[in-house]
Structures are given as structure tokens and as C-alpha cells.
Amino acid sequence: MSTVRGIQKGRRLSGSNRFFLFGLPIIAGSVIGYVGIAQIVAGRTEVVHERDERDWELLKVTQALSKEGILKNFKQRKPTTLEEELKAIQQQVDINNFEYKKVPRPGEKADK
């Protein structure tokens, strides 16, 4: 309370009072922020580590199943190229047989 009274009366703060009023809160905030961020980063690394462990376990199980022959019957798709996809679409759609249809503008009614 003496520092507040000193500020209100217009007295000048001495060196030790200035440190407790301004320096100590800044230092305390920095330390608390550092510790908080360290806890967040540690938690995040634990989550990533657990996720990696779970993925490795799943991979091991999948490999074991494939060695036993369960996954041998599962048919995998072969990778397709754009040219193959284009040919498949062209066989499904006839681009030479079409008719013009007017697209109504906003505010116009569609003619049926």
C-alpha cells in the first residue's frame, strides 16, 4: 500500500519499490509462461508418441494377417492413369449427341 500511496502523492519510487512494482510481475509471468508452454509441448509429444505406437501395432497385426493368408484373397486395385479414366468416361458419355437448352438468368422463369 505504501507504493500506491507514494504514486498517488506524486513521490518518486525508489529502486527496490520499482522492481517489486514492475520487474517482479514481468519476471513471474515469463517463468509461468515458460513452464506452461513446456507442459503443453510435453503433452503434445506424448500424444504423438502414443499415436505412432498404435500405428505400429496396427501395421504389425496387418502384416501378421497377410502372412497367414487372410488378406491374400483381398483384391487390390491397380493404379489408374488419367488416360484410362478419360477412356472410361468417354465410353459412358456420348459427347456428340446433345441438344441445346437455355439456362435461365436470375429473375427469369424457366421455360419447360
Tab-separated table of N, CA and C in Angstrom:
chain	number	residue	atom	x	y	z
A	1	MET	N	0.813	-1.186	0.000
A	1	MET	CA	0.000	0.000	0.000
A	1	MET	C	0.857	1.251	0.000
A	2	SER	N	2.070	1.144	0.522
A	2	SER	CA	2.912	2.343	0.590
A	2	SER	C	3.328	2.792	-0.812
A	3	THR	N	3.537	1.840	-1.732
A	3	THR	CA	3.923	2.252	-3.085
A	3	THR	C	2.759	2.915	-3.797
A	4	VAL	N	1.564	2.440	-3.546
A	4	VAL	CA	0.396	3.045	-4.173
A	4	VAL	C	0.186	4.449	-3.630
A	5	ARG	N	0.371	4.620	-2.321
A	5	ARG	CA	0.228	5.950	-1.722
A	5	ARG	C	1.319	6.881	-2.252
A	6	GLY	N	2.507	6.298	-2.440
A	6	GLY	CA	3.612	7.111	-2.963
A	6	GLY	C	3.329	7.574	-4.375
A	7	ILE	N	2.714	6.712	-5.195
A	7	ILE	CA	2.383	7.079	-6.567
A	7	ILE	C	1.283	8.131	-6.560
A	8	GLN	N	0.307	7.966	-5.660
A	8	GLN	CA	-0.801	8.913	-5.619
A	8	GLN	C	-0.340	10.289	-5.154
A	9	LYS	N	0.593	10.320	-4.235
A	9	LYS	CA	1.071	11.608	-3.738
A	9	LYS	C	2.079	12.238	-4.692
A	10	GLY	N	2.515	11.495	-5.697
A	10	GLY	CA	3.463	12.056	-6.653
A	10	GLY	C	4.906	11.876	-6.235
A	11	ARG	N	5.152	11.067	-5.225
A	11	ARG	CA	6.525	10.830	-4.812
A	11	ARG	C	7.210	9.913	-5.799
A	12	ARG	N	8.462	10.031	-5.862
A	12	ARG	CA	9.253	9.208	-6.748
A	12	ARG	C	9.495	7.849	-6.132
A	13	LEU	N	9.428	6.776	-6.978
A	13	LEU	CA	9.662	5.430	-6.468
A	13	LEU	C	11.149	5.182	-6.363
A	14	SER	N	11.534	4.541	-5.279
A	14	SER	CA	12.947	4.186	-5.152
A	14	SER	C	13.211	2.923	-5.951
A	15	GLY	N	14.448	2.488	-6.063
A	15	GLY	CA	14.837	1.351	-6.893
A	15	GLY	C	14.175	0.055	-6.487
A	16	SER	N	14.135	-0.272	-5.218
A	16	SER	CA	13.562	-1.548	-4.792
A	16	SER	C	12.054	-1.559	-4.983
A	17	ASN	N	11.392	-0.440	-4.749
A	17	ASN	CA	9.945	-0.398	-4.939
A	17	ASN	C	9.603	-0.548	-6.421
A	18	ARG	N	10.385	0.037	-7.298
A	18	ARG	CA	10.143	-0.065	-8.733
A	18	ARG	C	10.287	-1.519	-9.199
A	19	PHE	N	11.274	-2.225	-8.653
A	19	PHE	CA	11.451	-3.626	-9.026
A	19	PHE	C	10.233	-4.456	-8.626
A	20	PHE	N	9.752	-4.282	-7.402
A	20	PHE	CA	8.599	-5.067	-6.950
A	20	PHE	C	7.317	-4.683	-7.688
A	21	LEU	N	7.210	-3.456	-8.122
A	21	LEU	CA	6.003	-2.999	-8.783
A	21	LEU	C	5.978	-3.394	-10.256
A	22	PHE	N	7.120	-3.328	-10.944
A	22	PHE	CA	7.153	-3.583	-12.382
A	22	PHE	C	7.939	-4.830	-12.763
A	23	GLY	N	9.115	-5.020	-12.222
A	23	GLY	CA	10.014	-6.094	-12.646
A	23	GLY	C	9.562	-7.480	-12.222
A	24	LEU	N	9.160	-7.610	-10.983
A	24	LEU	CA	8.775	-8.917	-10.456
A	24	LEU	C	7.567	-9.506	-11.189
A	25	PRO	N	6.508	-8.757	-11.481
A	25	PRO	CA	5.402	-9.346	-12.247
A	25	PRO	C	5.812	-9.778	-13.658
A	26	ILE	N	6.686	-9.027	-14.297
A	26	ILE	CA	7.131	-9.412	-15.636
A	26	ILE	C	7.954	-10.696	-15.584
A	27	ILE	N	8.852	-10.791	-14.631
A	27	ILE	CA	9.683	-11.993	-14.495
A	27	ILE	C	8.806	-13.193	-14.129
A	28	ALA	N	7.879	-12.999	-13.195
A	28	ALA	CA	6.994	-14.104	-12.789
A	28	ALA	C	6.136	-14.563	-13.973
A	29	GLY	N	5.611	-13.633	-14.745
A	29	GLY	CA	4.813	-14.003	-15.918
A	29	GLY	C	5.616	-14.759	-16.947
A	30	SER	N	6.873	-14.359	-17.144
A	30	SER	CA	7.737	-15.064	-18.096
A	30	SER	C	8.008	-16.494	-17.643
A	31	VAL	N	8.306	-16.667	-16.374
A	31	VAL	CA	8.597	-18.007	-15.850
A	31	VAL	C	7.358	-18.894	-15.917
A	32	ILE	N	6.214	-18.349	-15.513
A	32	ILE	CA	4.980	-19.137	-15.553
A	32	ILE	C	4.618	-19.489	-16.991
A	33	GLY	N	4.803	-18.561	-17.924
A	33	GLY	CA	4.534	-18.843	-19.334
A	33	GLY	C	5.448	-19.918	-19.884
A	34	TYR	N	6.728	-19.864	-19.507
A	34	TYR	CA	7.682	-20.877	-19.974
A	34	TYR	C	7.288	-22.265	-19.462
A	35	VAL	N	6.939	-22.352	-18.199
A	35	VAL	CA	6.559	-23.642	-17.620
A	35	VAL	C	5.266	-24.150	-18.275
A	36	GLY	N	4.311	-23.259	-18.518
A	36	GLY	CA	3.064	-23.667	-19.155
A	36	GLY	C	3.269	-24.179	-20.563
A	37	ILE	N	4.086	-23.478	-21.343
A	37	ILE	CA	4.360	-23.920	-22.713
A	37	ILE	C	5.123	-25.240	-22.706
A	38	ALA	N	6.035	-25.420	-21.750
A	38	ALA	CA	6.766	-26.688	-21.655
A	38	ALA	C	5.806	-27.843	-21.378
A	39	GLN	N	4.798	-27.619	-20.536
A	39	GLN	CA	3.819	-28.667	-20.246
A	39	GLN	C	2.982	-28.991	-21.486
A	40	ILE	N	2.595	-27.978	-22.234
A	40	ILE	CA	1.800	-28.199	-23.449
A	40	ILE	C	2.594	-28.994	-24.472
A	41	VAL	N	3.855	-28.623	-24.671
A	41	VAL	CA	4.688	-29.323	-25.652
A	41	VAL	C	4.932	-30.768	-25.215
A	42	ALA	N	5.148	-30.982	-23.917
A	42	ALA	CA	5.365	-32.344	-23.424
A	42	ALA	C	4.116	-33.196	-23.635
A	43	GLY	N	2.946	-32.640	-23.393
A	43	GLY	CA	1.710	-33.384	-23.629
A	43	GLY	C	1.517	-33.706	-25.092
A	44	ARG	N	1.865	-32.763	-25.948
A	44	ARG	CA	1.718	-32.995	-27.387
A	44	ARG	C	2.650	-34.104	-27.867
A	45	THR	N	3.881	-34.114	-27.388
A	45	THR	CA	4.809	-35.166	-27.800
A	45	THR	C	4.351	-36.530	-27.295
A	46	GLU	N	3.729	-36.569	-26.116
A	46	GLU	CA	3.205	-37.842	-25.616
A	46	GLU	C	2.082	-38.359	-26.505
A	47	VAL	N	1.206	-37.464	-26.947
A	47	VAL	CA	0.103	-37.861	-27.818
A	47	VAL	C	0.635	-38.386	-29.144
A	48	VAL	N	1.621	-37.703	-29.711
A	48	VAL	CA	2.202	-38.142	-30.980
A	48	VAL	C	2.888	-39.496	-30.810
A	49	HIS	N	3.580	-39.692	-29.698
A	49	HIS	CA	4.250	-40.964	-29.438
A	49	HIS	C	3.233	-42.093	-29.307
A	50	GLU	N	2.139	-41.856	-28.591
A	50	GLU	CA	1.099	-42.879	-28.443
A	50	GLU	C	0.460	-43.214	-29.787
A	51	ARG	N	0.239	-42.198	-30.617
A	51	ARG	CA	-0.348	-42.428	-31.937
A	51	ARG	C	0.592	-43.270	-32.801
A	52	ASP	N	1.894	-42.968	-32.746
A	52	ASP	CA	2.861	-43.756	-33.507
A	52	ASP	C	2.893	-45.201	-33.035
A	53	GLU	N	2.851	-45.411	-31.731
A	53	GLU	CA	2.847	-46.776	-31.189
A	53	GLU	C	1.611	-47.543	-31.659
A	54	ARG	N	0.450	-46.879	-31.650
A	54	ARG	CA	-0.778	-47.524	-32.090
A	54	ARG	C	-0.699	-47.887	-33.572
A	55	ASP	N	-0.139	-46.983	-34.376
A	55	ASP	CA	0.007	-47.260	-35.807
A	55	ASP	C	0.951	-48.429	-36.057
A	56	TRP	N	2.036	-48.503	-35.291
A	56	TRP	CA	2.968	-49.622	-35.469
A	56	TRP	C	2.306	-50.939	-35.088
A	57	GLU	N	1.520	-50.943	-34.018
A	57	GLU	CA	0.816	-52.160	-33.624
A	57	GLU	C	-0.165	-52.594	-34.713
A	58	LEU	N	-0.880	-51.634	-35.293
A	58	LEU	CA	-1.814	-51.959	-36.371
A	58	LEU	C	-1.072	-52.513	-37.582
A	59	LEU	N	0.080	-51.951	-37.887
A	59	LEU	CA	0.880	-52.437	-39.011
A	59	LEU	C	1.366	-53.866	-38.751
A	60	LYS	N	1.784	-54.139	-37.527
A	60	LYS	CA	2.238	-55.486	-37.191
A	60	LYS	C	1.100	-56.497	-37.333
A	61	VAL	N	-0.084	-56.129	-36.879
A	61	VAL	CA	-1.239	-57.025	-36.987
A	61	VAL	C	-1.580	-57.265	-38.451
A	62	THR	N	-1.551	-56.223	-39.266
A	62	THR	CA	-1.866	-56.366	-40.688
A	62	THR	C	-0.859	-57.264	-41.387
A	63	GLN	N	0.416	-57.097	-41.066
A	63	GLN	CA	1.443	-57.953	-41.669
A	63	GLN	C	1.273	-59.396	-41.227
A	64	ALA	N	0.921	-59.605	-39.963
A	64	ALA	CA	0.721	-60.974	-39.484
A	64	ALA	C	-0.460	-61.618	-40.193
A	65	LEU	N	-1.532	-60.851	-40.424
A	65	LEU	CA	-2.684	-61.404	-41.122
A	65	LEU	C	-2.349	-61.737	-42.573
A	66	SER	N	-1.535	-60.901	-43.206
A	66	SER	CA	-1.200	-61.172	-44.601
A	66	SER	C	-0.289	-62.396	-44.712
A	67	LYS	N	0.544	-62.646	-43.710
A	67	LYS	CA	1.415	-63.823	-43.738
A	67	LYS	C	0.591	-65.098	-43.549
A	68	GLU	N	-0.494	-64.998	-42.797
A	68	GLU	CA	-1.328	-66.166	-42.567
A	68	GLU	C	-2.233	-66.467	-43.752
A	69	GLY	N	-2.391	-65.518	-44.648
A	69	GLY	CA	-3.174	-65.767	-45.837
A	69	GLY	C	-4.565	-65.189	-45.817
A	70	ILE	N	-4.944	-64.529	-44.761
A	70	ILE	CA	-6.294	-63.975	-44.700
A	70	ILE	C	-6.443	-62.841	-45.696
A	71	LEU	N	-5.424	-62.033	-45.834
A	71	LEU	CA	-5.521	-60.878	-46.723
A	71	LEU	C	-5.101	-61.192	-48.156
A	72	LYS	N	-4.710	-62.424	-48.443
A	72	LYS	CA	-4.322	-62.764	-49.815
A	72	LYS	C	-5.512	-62.700	-50.756
A	73	ASN	N	-6.687	-63.029	-50.259
A	73	ASN	CA	-7.880	-63.025	-51.097
A	73	ASN	C	-8.444	-61.628	-51.315
A	74	PHE	N	-7.969	-60.667	-50.546
A	74	PHE	CA	-8.433	-59.296	-50.695
A	74	PHE	C	-7.808	-58.702	-51.951
A	75	LYS	N	-8.660	-58.334	-52.905
A	75	LYS	CA	-8.173	-57.872	-54.198
A	75	LYS	C	-7.841	-56.377	-54.123
A	76	GLN	N	-6.651	-56.040	-54.532
A	76	GLN	CA	-6.233	-54.646	-54.540
A	76	GLN	C	-6.438	-54.069	-55.930
A	77	ARG	N	-6.823	-52.809	-55.987
A	77	ARG	CA	-6.999	-52.148	-57.265
A	77	ARG	C	-5.649	-51.755	-57.837
A	78	LYS	N	-5.568	-51.825	-59.156
A	78	LYS	CA	-4.334	-51.363	-59.777
A	78	LYS	C	-4.431	-49.851	-59.944
A	79	PRO	N	-3.327	-49.164	-59.892
A	79	PRO	CA	-3.368	-47.716	-60.054
A	79	PRO	C	-3.807	-47.345	-61.472
A	80	THR	N	-4.676	-46.349	-61.587
A	80	THR	CA	-5.162	-45.930	-62.893
A	80	THR	C	-4.511	-44.614	-63.282
A	81	THR	N	-4.457	-44.372	-64.589
A	81	THR	CA	-3.907	-43.121	-65.094
A	81	THR	C	-5.045	-42.239	-65.574
A	82	LEU	N	-4.741	-41.012	-65.886
A	82	LEU	CA	-5.761	-40.096	-66.372
A	82	LEU	C	-6.301	-40.527	-67.730
A	83	GLU	N	-5.433	-41.086	-68.562
A	83	GLU	CA	-5.880	-41.523	-69.880
A	83	GLU	C	-6.902	-42.653	-69.759
A	84	GLU	N	-6.668	-43.591	-68.848
A	84	GLU	CA	-7.614	-44.678	-68.643
A	84	GLU	C	-8.948	-44.157	-68.126
A	85	GLU	N	-8.910	-43.197	-67.230
A	85	GLU	CA	-10.139	-42.608	-66.712
A	85	GLU	C	-10.890	-41.877	-67.818
A	86	LEU	N	-10.164	-41.160	-68.686
A	86	LEU	CA	-10.799	-40.453	-69.792
A	86	LEU	C	-11.497	-41.422	-70.741
A	87	LYS	N	-10.838	-42.522	-71.063
A	87	LYS	CA	-11.444	-43.523	-71.943
A	87	LYS	C	-12.695	-44.118	-71.310
A	88	ALA	N	-12.676	-44.376	-70.025
A	88	ALA	CA	-13.837	-44.947	-69.345
A	88	ALA	C	-15.007	-43.967	-69.354
A	89	ILE	N	-14.731	-42.703	-69.147
A	89	ILE	CA	-15.801	-41.705	-69.153
A	89	ILE	C	-16.336	-41.506	-70.565
A	90	GLN	N	-15.467	-41.511	-71.557
A	90	GLN	CA	-15.914	-41.353	-72.941
A	90	GLN	C	-16.792	-42.525	-73.376
A	91	GLN	N	-16.561	-43.701	-72.871
A	91	GLN	CA	-17.420	-44.842	-73.197
A	91	GLN	C	-18.796	-44.698	-72.536
A	92	GLN	N	-18.853	-44.058	-71.397
A	92	GLN	CA	-20.119	-43.898	-70.693
A	92	GLN	C	-20.941	-42.744	-71.257
A	93	VAL	N	-20.295	-41.664	-71.707
A	93	VAL	CA	-20.991	-40.459	-72.141
A	93	VAL	C	-20.729	-40.224	-73.622
A	94	ASP	N	-21.791	-39.983	-74.381
A	94	ASP	CA	-21.658	-39.664	-75.805
A	94	ASP	C	-21.631	-38.143	-75.943
A	95	ILE	N	-20.465	-37.588	-76.267
A	95	ILE	CA	-20.344	-36.140	-76.328
A	95	ILE	C	-20.788	-35.582	-77.680
A	96	ASN	N	-21.086	-36.426	-78.659
A	96	ASN	CA	-21.510	-35.945	-79.964
A	96	ASN	C	-23.030	-35.845	-80.085
A	97	ASN	N	-23.768	-36.417	-79.182
A	97	ASN	CA	-25.219	-36.404	-79.228
A	97	ASN	C	-25.719	-35.545	-78.068
A	98	PHE	N	-26.103	-34.300	-78.365
A	98	PHE	CA	-26.582	-33.398	-77.329
A	98	PHE	C	-27.597	-32.444	-77.921
A	99	GLU	N	-28.279	-31.710	-77.055
A	99	GLU	CA	-29.214	-30.685	-77.509
A	99	GLU	C	-29.005	-29.441	-76.653
A	100	TYR	N	-29.249	-28.287	-77.256
A	100	TYR	CA	-29.061	-27.022	-76.562
A	100	TYR	C	-30.242	-26.758	-75.646
A	101	LYS	N	-29.968	-26.305	-74.448
A	101	LYS	CA	-31.003	-25.912	-73.504
A	101	LYS	C	-30.626	-24.546	-72.947
A	102	LYS	N	-31.619	-23.681	-72.886
A	102	LYS	CA	-31.374	-22.344	-72.379
A	102	LYS	C	-31.315	-22.387	-70.851
A	103	VAL	N	-30.321	-21.726	-70.327
A	103	VAL	CA	-30.176	-21.627	-68.882
A	103	VAL	C	-30.841	-20.326	-68.455
A	104	PRO	N	-31.804	-20.374	-67.550
A	104	PRO	CA	-32.495	-19.145	-67.164
A	104	PRO	C	-31.585	-18.213	-66.367
A	105	ARG	N	-31.707	-16.933	-66.641
A	105	ARG	CA	-30.956	-15.922	-65.888
A	105	ARG	C	-31.650	-15.675	-64.564
A	106	PRO	N	-30.937	-15.109	-63.648
A	106	PRO	CA	-31.607	-14.780	-62.370
A	106	PRO	C	-32.743	-13.801	-62.599
A	107	GLY	N	-33.876	-14.099	-62.078
A	107	GLY	CA	-35.052	-13.248	-62.240
A	107	GLY	C	-35.970	-13.747	-63.339
A	108	GLU	N	-35.522	-14.605	-64.232
A	108	GLU	CA	-36.363	-15.164	-65.293
A	108	GLU	C	-36.969	-16.475	-64.813
A	109	LYS	N	-38.100	-16.816	-65.378
A	109	LYS	CA	-38.709	-18.100	-65.072
A	109	LYS	C	-38.222	-19.110	-66.101
A	110	ALA	N	-38.022	-20.333	-65.663
A	110	ALA	CA	-37.535	-21.384	-66.563
A	110	ALA	C	-38.673	-21.849	-67.454
A	111	ASP	N	-38.419	-21.969	-68.779
A	111	ASP	CA	-39.399	-22.491	-69.716
A	111	ASP	C	-39.309	-24.007	-69.729
A	112	LYS	N	-40.455	-24.640	-69.616
A	112	LYS	CA	-40.436	-26.111	-69.619
A	112	LYS	C	-41.110	-26.628	-70.832
